[in-house]
């Protein structure tokens, strides 16, 4: 494992960059800032994830490139929730809703790193009341490669009071290479029969709808661009795909997604009940990407494995409540192969 000093944040905190190598020669570089996956380079030299070269660019961007997102990924309707009879008020940083843990979520923390063999272990703390959430929380994310070149991300969290948690990683993939432009030609297969319906602010209404007969149907592989402009309210509301799909069979051995482009296949596994398919609809090229790349709208896509968005407000969704002293655990693996 290689460790380099990356640079300091504007607050003067030291950020490090760790590079881990898979048995087959893939290289994953991870920053302690946001526990961010900054690059994922295949043996051919192709880097398939979007990222930035400088710390200043990471601090300027608001697209969560490669970052671990929490305390609660995705939206909390109205930016407030009630737990154990008490109301907690969060910031509304996405229309009327709370998004991705707030203004200073886990993506903006400098995590502490240690190594365990070829595994990178990143930890952070979140104070009681931070961003409005109850309970002091300890979070650990472990990154490692398995023998078959799958990059695993394993998340655990514990709180000293009842709270909410939903952790994910916000990597944008472009399998043709991070600076190759549109991902609309990528084909995607998703093992999902249903998705959570969104309101006009991309927050769940609580209804779970079948994908059958809609643009959301990826049960047979199809290009991401095939139905993205269909005149369907859900696609229109998301400005493209920005929806939580209900996974039929969350598993660490049977994949729930396969994406393909340019001779590269991405296969994804998770323990989580849902995945946000997000087609980079709000990428706008505002902050330079690696090597000066310009990441415009739909130049990357995310498969954010997660609990359902806004689950605290919908009794029919799996609960996002983490009880005091209990351990939250999620694991996701991204396997990349080249032809
Ligand atoms: C996604 C979210 C999008 C957008 C994006 C960040 O996870 O669903 O609506 O906010 O993050 O730009």
Coordinates of N, CA and C in Angstrom, one line a residue, residues 6-182:
X6 N -1.5 14.4 0.4 CA -2.3 14.9 -0.7 C -2.1 16.4 -0.7
X7 N -2.5 17.0 0.4 CA -2.4 18.5 0.6 C -3.2 18.8 1.8
X8 N -3.3 20.1 2.1 CA -4.1 20.5 3.3 C -5.4 21.1 2.8
X9 N -6.4 21.0 3.7 CA -7.7 21.7 3.4 C -7.5 23.2 3.7
X10 N -8.6 23.9 3.3 CA -8.4 25.4 3.6 C -8.4 25.7 5.1
X11 N -8.8 24.7 5.9 CA -8.7 24.9 7.4 C -7.4 24.4 7.9
X12 N -6.5 24.0 7.0 CA -5.1 23.6 7.4 C -5.1 22.1 7.9
X13 N -6.1 21.3 7.6 CA -6.0 19.9 8.0 C -5.2 19.1 6.9
X14 N -4.4 18.2 7.4 CA -3.6 17.4 6.4 C -4.5 16.3 5.8
X15 N -4.4 16.2 4.5 CA -5.2 15.1 3.8 C -4.2 14.1 3.2
X16 N -4.4 12.9 3.4 CA -3.6 11.8 2.8 C -4.3 11.1 1.7
X17 N -3.5 10.5 0.8 CA -4.0 9.7 -0.3 C -3.4 8.3 -0.2
X18 N -4.2 7.3 -0.1 CA -3.7 5.9 0.0 C -4.0 5.2 -1.4
X19 N -3.1 4.4 -1.8 CA -3.4 3.6 -3.0 C -3.2 2.2 -2.7
X20 N -4.3 1.4 -3.0 CA -4.3 0.0 -2.8 C -4.4 -0.7 -4.2
X21 N -3.7 -1.9 -4.2 CA -3.6 -2.6 -5.5 C -4.3 -3.9 -5.4
X22 N -5.0 -4.3 -6.5 CA -5.7 -5.6 -6.5 C -4.8 -6.7 -7.0
X23 N -5.1 -7.9 -6.8 CA -4.2 -9.0 -7.3 C -4.0 -8.9 -8.8
X24 N -5.1 -8.5 -9.5 CA -5.0 -8.4 -11.0 C -4.4 -7.0 -11.5
X25 N -4.0 -6.2 -10.6 CA -3.3 -4.9 -11.0 C -4.2 -3.7 -11.1
X26 N -5.4 -3.7 -10.5 CA -6.2 -2.5 -10.4 C -5.6 -1.6 -9.3
X27 N -5.7 -0.3 -9.5 CA -5.3 0.6 -8.4 C -6.4 1.5 -8.0
X28 N -6.7 1.5 -6.7 CA -7.7 2.4 -6.1 C -7.0 3.4 -5.2
X29 N -7.2 4.7 -5.5 CA -6.7 5.8 -4.6 C -7.8 6.4 -3.8
X30 N -7.6 6.5 -2.6 CA -8.6 7.0 -1.6 C -8.0 8.1 -0.8
X31 N -8.8 9.2 -0.7 CA -8.4 10.3 0.1 C -9.0 10.2 1.5
X32 N -8.2 10.8 2.5 CA -8.8 10.8 3.8 C -9.9 11.9 3.9
X33 N -9.9 12.8 2.9 CA -11.0 13.8 2.9 C -12.3 13.1 2.3
X34 N -13.3 13.0 3.1 CA -14.5 12.4 2.6 C -14.4 10.9 2.4
X35 N -13.3 10.3 2.8 CA -13.1 8.8 2.5 C -13.3 8.6 1.0
X36 N -12.9 9.5 0.2 CA -13.2 9.6 -1.2 C -12.4 8.7 -2.1
X37 N -13.1 8.0 -2.9 CA -12.4 7.2 -4.0 C -12.1 8.2 -5.1
X38 N -10.8 8.5 -5.2 CA -10.4 9.5 -6.1 C -10.1 9.0 -7.5
X39 N -9.6 7.8 -7.6 CA -9.3 7.2 -8.9 C -9.4 5.6 -8.8
X40 N -9.8 5.0 -9.9 CA -9.8 3.6 -9.9 C -9.3 3.2 -11.3
X41 N -8.1 2.8 -11.3 CA -7.3 2.6 -12.6 C -7.2 1.1 -13.0
X42 N -7.7 0.8 -14.2 CA -7.6 -0.6 -14.6 C -6.2 -0.9 -15.1
X43 N -5.9 -2.2 -15.3 CA -4.6 -2.6 -15.7 C -4.2 -1.9 -17.0
X44 N -5.1 -1.6 -17.9 CA -4.8 -1.0 -19.2 C -4.5 0.5 -19.0
X45 N -4.6 1.0 -17.8 CA -4.3 2.4 -17.5 C -5.6 3.3 -17.5
X46 N -6.8 2.7 -17.8 CA -8.0 3.5 -17.9 C -8.5 3.8 -16.5
X47 N -8.8 5.1 -16.2 CA -9.3 5.5 -14.9 C -10.8 5.6 -15.1
X48 N -11.6 4.8 -14.4 CA -13.1 4.8 -14.6 C -13.9 5.5 -13.6
X49 N -13.3 6.3 -12.7 CA -14.2 7.1 -11.8 C -13.8 8.6 -11.9
X50 N -14.8 9.5 -11.8 CA -14.6 10.9 -11.8 C -14.0 11.4 -10.5
X51 N -13.2 12.4 -10.7 CA -12.5 13.0 -9.5 C -11.8 14.3 -9.8
X52 N -11.2 14.8 -8.8 CA -10.4 16.1 -9.0 C -8.9 15.8 -8.6
X53 N -8.1 16.7 -9.1 CA -6.7 16.6 -8.8 C -6.2 17.4 -7.6
X54 N -7.0 18.4 -7.2 CA -6.5 19.2 -6.1 C -7.6 19.3 -5.0
X55 N -7.1 19.5 -3.8 CA -7.9 19.6 -2.6 C -8.9 20.9 -2.8
X56 N -8.4 21.9 -3.3 CA -9.2 23.1 -3.5 C -10.4 22.8 -4.4
X57 N -10.2 22.0 -5.4 CA -11.3 21.6 -6.3 C -12.3 20.7 -5.5
X58 N -11.8 19.8 -4.7 CA -12.8 19.0 -3.9 C -13.6 19.9 -2.9
X59 N -12.9 20.9 -2.4 CA -13.7 21.7 -1.4 C -14.7 22.7 -2.2
X60 N -14.4 22.9 -3.4 CA -15.3 23.8 -4.2 C -16.5 23.1 -4.8
X61 N -16.3 21.8 -5.1 CA -17.4 21.1 -5.8 C -18.5 20.7 -4.9
X62 N -19.7 20.6 -5.4 CA -20.8 20.2 -4.6 C -21.6 18.9 -5.2
X63 N -20.8 18.1 -5.8 CA -21.4 16.9 -6.5 C -21.0 15.6 -5.8
X64 N -20.3 15.6 -4.7 CA -20.0 14.5 -3.9 C -19.2 13.4 -4.7
X65 N -18.3 13.9 -5.5 CA -17.5 12.9 -6.4 C -16.8 11.9 -5.5
X66 N -17.1 10.6 -5.6 CA -16.4 9.5 -4.9 C -16.5 9.5 -3.4
X67 N -17.3 10.4 -2.8 CA -17.2 10.5 -1.3 C -18.1 9.5 -0.6
X68 N -17.8 9.3 0.6 CA -18.8 8.6 1.5 C -19.7 9.6 2.0
X69 N -21.0 9.3 1.9 CA -22.1 10.2 2.2 C -22.8 9.8 3.5
X70 N -23.0 10.7 4.4 CA -23.8 10.4 5.7 C -23.9 11.7 6.4
X71 N -24.6 11.7 7.6 CA -25.1 10.6 8.4 C -26.2 9.9 7.7
X72 N -27.0 10.6 6.9 CA -28.1 10.0 6.2 C -28.0 10.4 4.7
X73 N -27.6 9.4 3.9 CA -27.6 9.7 2.5 C -29.0 9.9 1.9
X74 N -29.0 10.7 0.8 CA -30.3 11.0 0.1 C -31.1 11.9 0.9
X75 N -32.4 11.9 0.7 CA -33.3 13.0 1.3 C -34.0 12.6 2.5
X76 N -34.2 13.6 3.3 CA -35.2 13.5 4.5 C -36.2 14.6 4.2
X77 N -37.4 14.2 4.0 CA -38.5 15.2 3.6 C -38.7 16.3 4.6
X78 N -38.7 17.5 4.1 CA -39.0 18.7 5.0 C -37.9 19.0 5.9
X79 N -36.7 18.3 5.8 CA -35.6 18.6 6.7 C -35.9 18.4 8.2
X80 N -36.8 17.5 8.5 CA -37.1 17.3 9.9 C -37.6 15.9 10.1
X81 N -37.5 15.4 11.3 CA -38.0 14.1 11.7 C -38.3 14.0 13.2
X82 N -39.2 13.1 13.5 CA -39.5 12.8 14.9 C -39.0 11.4 15.3
X83 N -38.3 11.4 16.4 CA -37.7 10.1 16.9 C -37.9 10.1 18.4
X84 N -38.5 9.0 18.9 CA -38.8 8.8 20.3 C -39.6 10.1 20.9
X85 N -40.5 10.6 20.0 CA -41.4 11.7 20.5 C -40.7 13.0 20.4
X86 N -39.5 13.1 20.0 CA -38.9 14.5 19.9 C -38.6 14.8 18.5
X87 N -38.8 16.1 18.1 CA -38.6 16.5 16.8 C -37.2 17.1 16.6
X88 N -36.5 16.6 15.5 CA -35.2 17.1 15.2 C -35.3 17.9 13.9
X89 N -34.7 19.1 13.9 CA -34.7 20.0 12.7 C -33.3 20.0 12.1
X90 N -33.3 19.6 10.8 CA -32.1 19.6 10.0 C -32.1 20.7 9.0
X91 N -30.9 20.9 8.3 CA -31.0 22.0 7.3 C -31.7 21.5 6.1
X92 N -32.3 22.4 5.4 CA -32.9 22.1 4.1 C -32.0 22.6 3.0
X93 N -31.1 21.6 2.6 CA -30.1 22.0 1.6 C -30.4 21.5 0.2
X94 N -31.7 21.1 0.0 CA -32.0 20.6 -1.4 C -33.5 20.9 -1.5
X95 N -33.9 22.0 -2.0 CA -35.3 22.5 -2.0 C -35.8 22.5 -0.6
X96 N -36.9 21.9 -0.3 CA -37.5 21.9 1.1 C -36.9 20.7 1.9
X97 N -36.0 19.9 1.3 CA -35.5 18.7 1.9 C -34.1 18.8 2.4
X98 N -33.7 17.8 3.2 CA -32.4 17.6 3.7 C -31.7 16.6 2.8
X99 N -30.5 16.9 2.4 CA -29.8 15.9 1.4 C -28.4 15.6 1.9
X100 N -28.1 14.3 1.8 CA -26.7 13.8 2.1 C -26.1 14.3 3.3
X101 N -26.8 14.3 4.4 CA -26.2 14.6 5.7 C -26.1 16.0 6.0
X102 N -26.4 16.9 5.1 CA -26.4 18.4 5.4 C -25.3 19.1 4.8
X103 N -25.0 20.3 5.4 CA -24.0 21.2 4.8 C -22.6 20.7 5.0
X104 N -22.4 20.1 6.2 CA -21.0 19.5 6.5 C -21.2 18.0 6.8
X105 N -21.5 17.3 5.8 CA -21.7 15.8 6.0 C -20.4 15.1 6.1
X106 N -20.5 13.8 6.1 CA -19.3 13.0 6.2 C -18.3 13.1 5.0
X107 N -18.9 13.6 3.9 CA -18.1 13.8 2.7 C -17.1 15.0 2.9
X108 N -17.3 15.8 3.9 CA -16.4 17.0 4.1 C -15.5 16.8 5.3
X109 N -15.5 15.6 5.9 CA -14.7 15.4 7.1 C -13.3 14.8 6.6
X110 N -12.3 15.1 7.4 CA -11.0 14.4 7.2 C -11.0 13.3 8.1
X111 N -11.0 12.1 7.5 CA -11.1 10.8 8.3 C -9.7 10.4 8.8
X112 N -9.7 9.6 9.9 CA -8.4 9.1 10.3 C -8.2 7.7 9.6
X113 N -6.9 7.5 9.2 CA -6.6 6.3 8.4 C -5.7 5.4 9.2
X114 N -5.9 4.1 9.0 CA -4.8 3.2 9.4 C -4.9 2.0 8.4
X115 N -3.8 1.2 8.4 CA -3.9 0.1 7.4 C -3.8 -1.2 8.2
X116 N -4.5 -2.2 7.7 CA -4.5 -3.5 8.2 C -4.1 -4.4 7.0
X117 N -2.8 -4.7 6.9 CA -2.4 -5.4 5.7 C -2.7 -4.5 4.5
X118 N -3.4 -5.1 3.5 CA -3.8 -4.4 2.3 C -5.2 -3.7 2.4
X119 N -5.7 -3.7 3.6 CA -7.0 -3.0 3.8 C -6.8 -1.6 4.4
X120 N -7.5 -0.7 3.8 CA -7.4 0.7 4.4 C -8.7 0.9 5.3
X121 N -8.4 1.4 6.5 CA -9.5 1.5 7.5 C -9.6 3.0 7.8
X122 N -10.7 3.6 7.5 CA -10.9 5.0 7.7 C -12.0 5.2 8.8
X123 N -11.8 6.1 9.7 CA -12.8 6.3 10.8 C -13.0 7.8 10.9
X124 N -14.3 8.1 11.4 CA -14.6 9.5 11.7 C -15.6 9.5 12.9
X125 N -15.7 10.6 13.5 CA -16.7 10.8 14.6 C -17.6 11.9 14.2
X126 N -18.9 11.7 14.6 CA -19.9 12.8 14.4 C -20.4 13.1 15.8
X127 N -20.4 14.4 16.2 CA -20.8 14.8 17.5 C -22.3 14.7 17.7
X128 N -22.7 14.6 18.9 CA -24.1 14.6 19.3 C -24.6 16.0 18.8
X129 N -25.7 16.0 18.0 CA -26.3 17.3 17.5 C -25.7 17.8 16.2
X130 N -24.6 17.1 15.7 CA -24.0 17.6 14.5 C -25.0 17.5 13.3
X131 N -25.1 18.6 12.6 CA -26.0 18.7 11.5 C -27.5 18.4 12.0
X132 N -27.7 18.5 13.3 CA -29.0 18.3 13.8 C -29.4 16.9 14.3
X133 N -28.5 16.0 14.0 CA -28.8 14.6 14.4 C -28.5 14.2 15.8
X134 N -29.3 13.5 16.5 CA -29.0 13.1 17.9 C -27.9 12.0 17.9
X135 N -27.2 11.9 19.0 CA -26.3 10.8 19.3 C -24.9 11.1 18.7
X136 N -23.9 10.7 19.6 CA -22.5 10.8 19.1 C -22.2 9.5 18.4
X137 N -21.7 9.6 17.2 CA -21.6 8.5 16.3 C -20.1 8.2 15.9
X138 N -19.7 7.0 15.9 CA -18.4 6.5 15.4 C -18.6 5.8 14.1
X139 N -17.9 6.1 13.1 CA -18.1 5.5 11.8 C -16.8 4.9 11.3
X140 N -16.8 3.7 10.7 CA -15.6 3.2 10.1 C -16.0 2.7 8.7
X141 N -15.1 3.0 7.7 CA -15.3 2.5 6.4 C -14.0 1.8 6.0
X142 N -14.1 0.5 5.6 CA -12.9 -0.2 5.2 C -12.9 -0.4 3.7
X143 N -11.8 -0.2 3.0 CA -11.7 -0.4 1.6 C -10.6 -1.5 1.4
X144 N -11.0 -2.5 0.6 CA -10.0 -3.5 0.2 C -10.4 -4.2 -1.1
X145 N -9.4 -4.9 -1.7 CA -9.7 -5.7 -2.9 C -9.7 -7.1 -2.6
X146 N -10.7 -7.9 -3.1 CA -10.6 -9.3 -2.9 C -9.9 -10.0 -4.1
X147 N -9.6 -11.3 -4.0 CA -8.9 -12.0 -5.0 C -9.4 -11.8 -6.5
X148 N -10.7 -11.6 -6.6 CA -11.3 -11.5 -7.9 C -11.4 -10.0 -8.4
X149 N -10.5 -9.1 -7.8 CA -10.5 -7.7 -8.1 C -11.7 -6.9 -7.8
X150 N -12.5 -7.4 -6.9 CA -13.7 -6.6 -6.4 C -13.2 -5.6 -5.4
X151 N -13.5 -4.3 -5.6 CA -13.2 -3.3 -4.6 C -14.4 -3.3 -3.6
X152 N -14.1 -3.7 -2.3 CA -15.1 -3.7 -1.3 C -15.1 -2.5 -0.4
X153 N -16.3 -2.0 0.0 CA -16.4 -0.9 0.9 C -17.3 -1.5 2.0
X154 N -16.8 -1.5 3.2 CA -17.6 -2.0 4.3 C -17.7 -0.9 5.4
X155 N -19.0 -0.7 5.7 CA -19.3 0.5 6.6 C -19.9 0.0 7.9
X156 N -19.4 0.5 9.1 CA -20.0 0.2 10.3 C -20.2 1.6 11.1
X157 N -21.2 1.6 11.9 CA -21.5 2.8 12.7 C -22.2 2.5 14.0
X158 N -21.9 3.2 15.0 CA -22.4 3.0 16.3 C -22.7 4.4 16.9
X159 N -23.8 4.5 17.6 CA -24.2 5.8 18.2 C -24.5 5.6 19.7
X160 N -24.3 6.6 20.5 CA -24.6 6.5 22.0 C -26.0 6.8 22.3
X161 N -26.8 7.2 21.3 CA -28.2 7.5 21.5 C -29.0 7.1 20.2
X162 N -30.2 6.8 20.3 CA -31.0 6.4 19.1 C -30.8 7.6 18.0
X163 N -30.6 7.2 16.8 CA -30.4 8.1 15.7 C -30.8 7.5 14.4
X164 N -30.5 8.2 13.3 CA -30.7 7.7 12.0 C -29.4 7.5 11.3
X165 N -29.3 6.5 10.4 CA -28.1 6.4 9.6 C -28.4 5.7 8.3
X166 N -27.7 6.1 7.3 CA -27.8 5.5 5.9 C -26.6 5.9 5.2
X167 N -25.6 5.0 5.1 CA -24.3 5.4 4.5 C -24.2 4.8 3.1
X168 N -23.6 5.6 2.2 CA -23.3 5.1 0.8 C -22.0 5.8 0.3
X169 N -21.6 5.3 -0.9 CA -20.5 6.0 -1.6 C -21.0 6.6 -2.9
X170 N -20.6 7.8 -3.2 CA -21.1 8.5 -4.3 C -20.2 8.6 -5.5
X171 N -19.6 7.4 -5.8 CA -18.7 7.4 -7.0 C -19.5 7.5 -8.3
X172 N -19.0 8.4 -9.2 CA -19.5 8.4 -10.5 C -18.6 7.6 -11.4
X173 N -19.2 6.6 -12.1 CA -18.4 5.8 -13.0 C -18.5 6.3 -14.5
X174 N -17.5 6.2 -15.2 CA -17.6 6.2 -16.7 C -16.6 5.1 -17.2
X175 N -17.2 4.1 -17.6 CA -16.4 2.9 -17.9 C -15.5 3.0 -19.2
X176 N -15.8 4.1 -19.9 CA -15.0 4.3 -21.1 C -13.7 5.2 -20.7
X177 N -13.7 5.6 -19.5 CA -12.7 6.5 -19.0 C -13.3 7.8 -18.4
X178 N -12.7 8.3 -17.3 CA -13.4 9.4 -16.6 C -13.7 10.6 -17.4
X179 N -12.8 10.8 -18.5 CA -13.0 12.0 -19.2 C -13.6 11.8 -20.6
X180 N -14.3 10.6 -20.7 CA -14.9 10.2 -22.1 C -16.2 10.8 -22.4
X181 N -16.8 11.7 -21.6 CA -18.1 12.3 -22.0 C -19.3 11.4 -21.6
X182 N -20.3 11.5 -22.3 CA -21.6 10.9 -22.0 C -21.6 9.5 -21.7

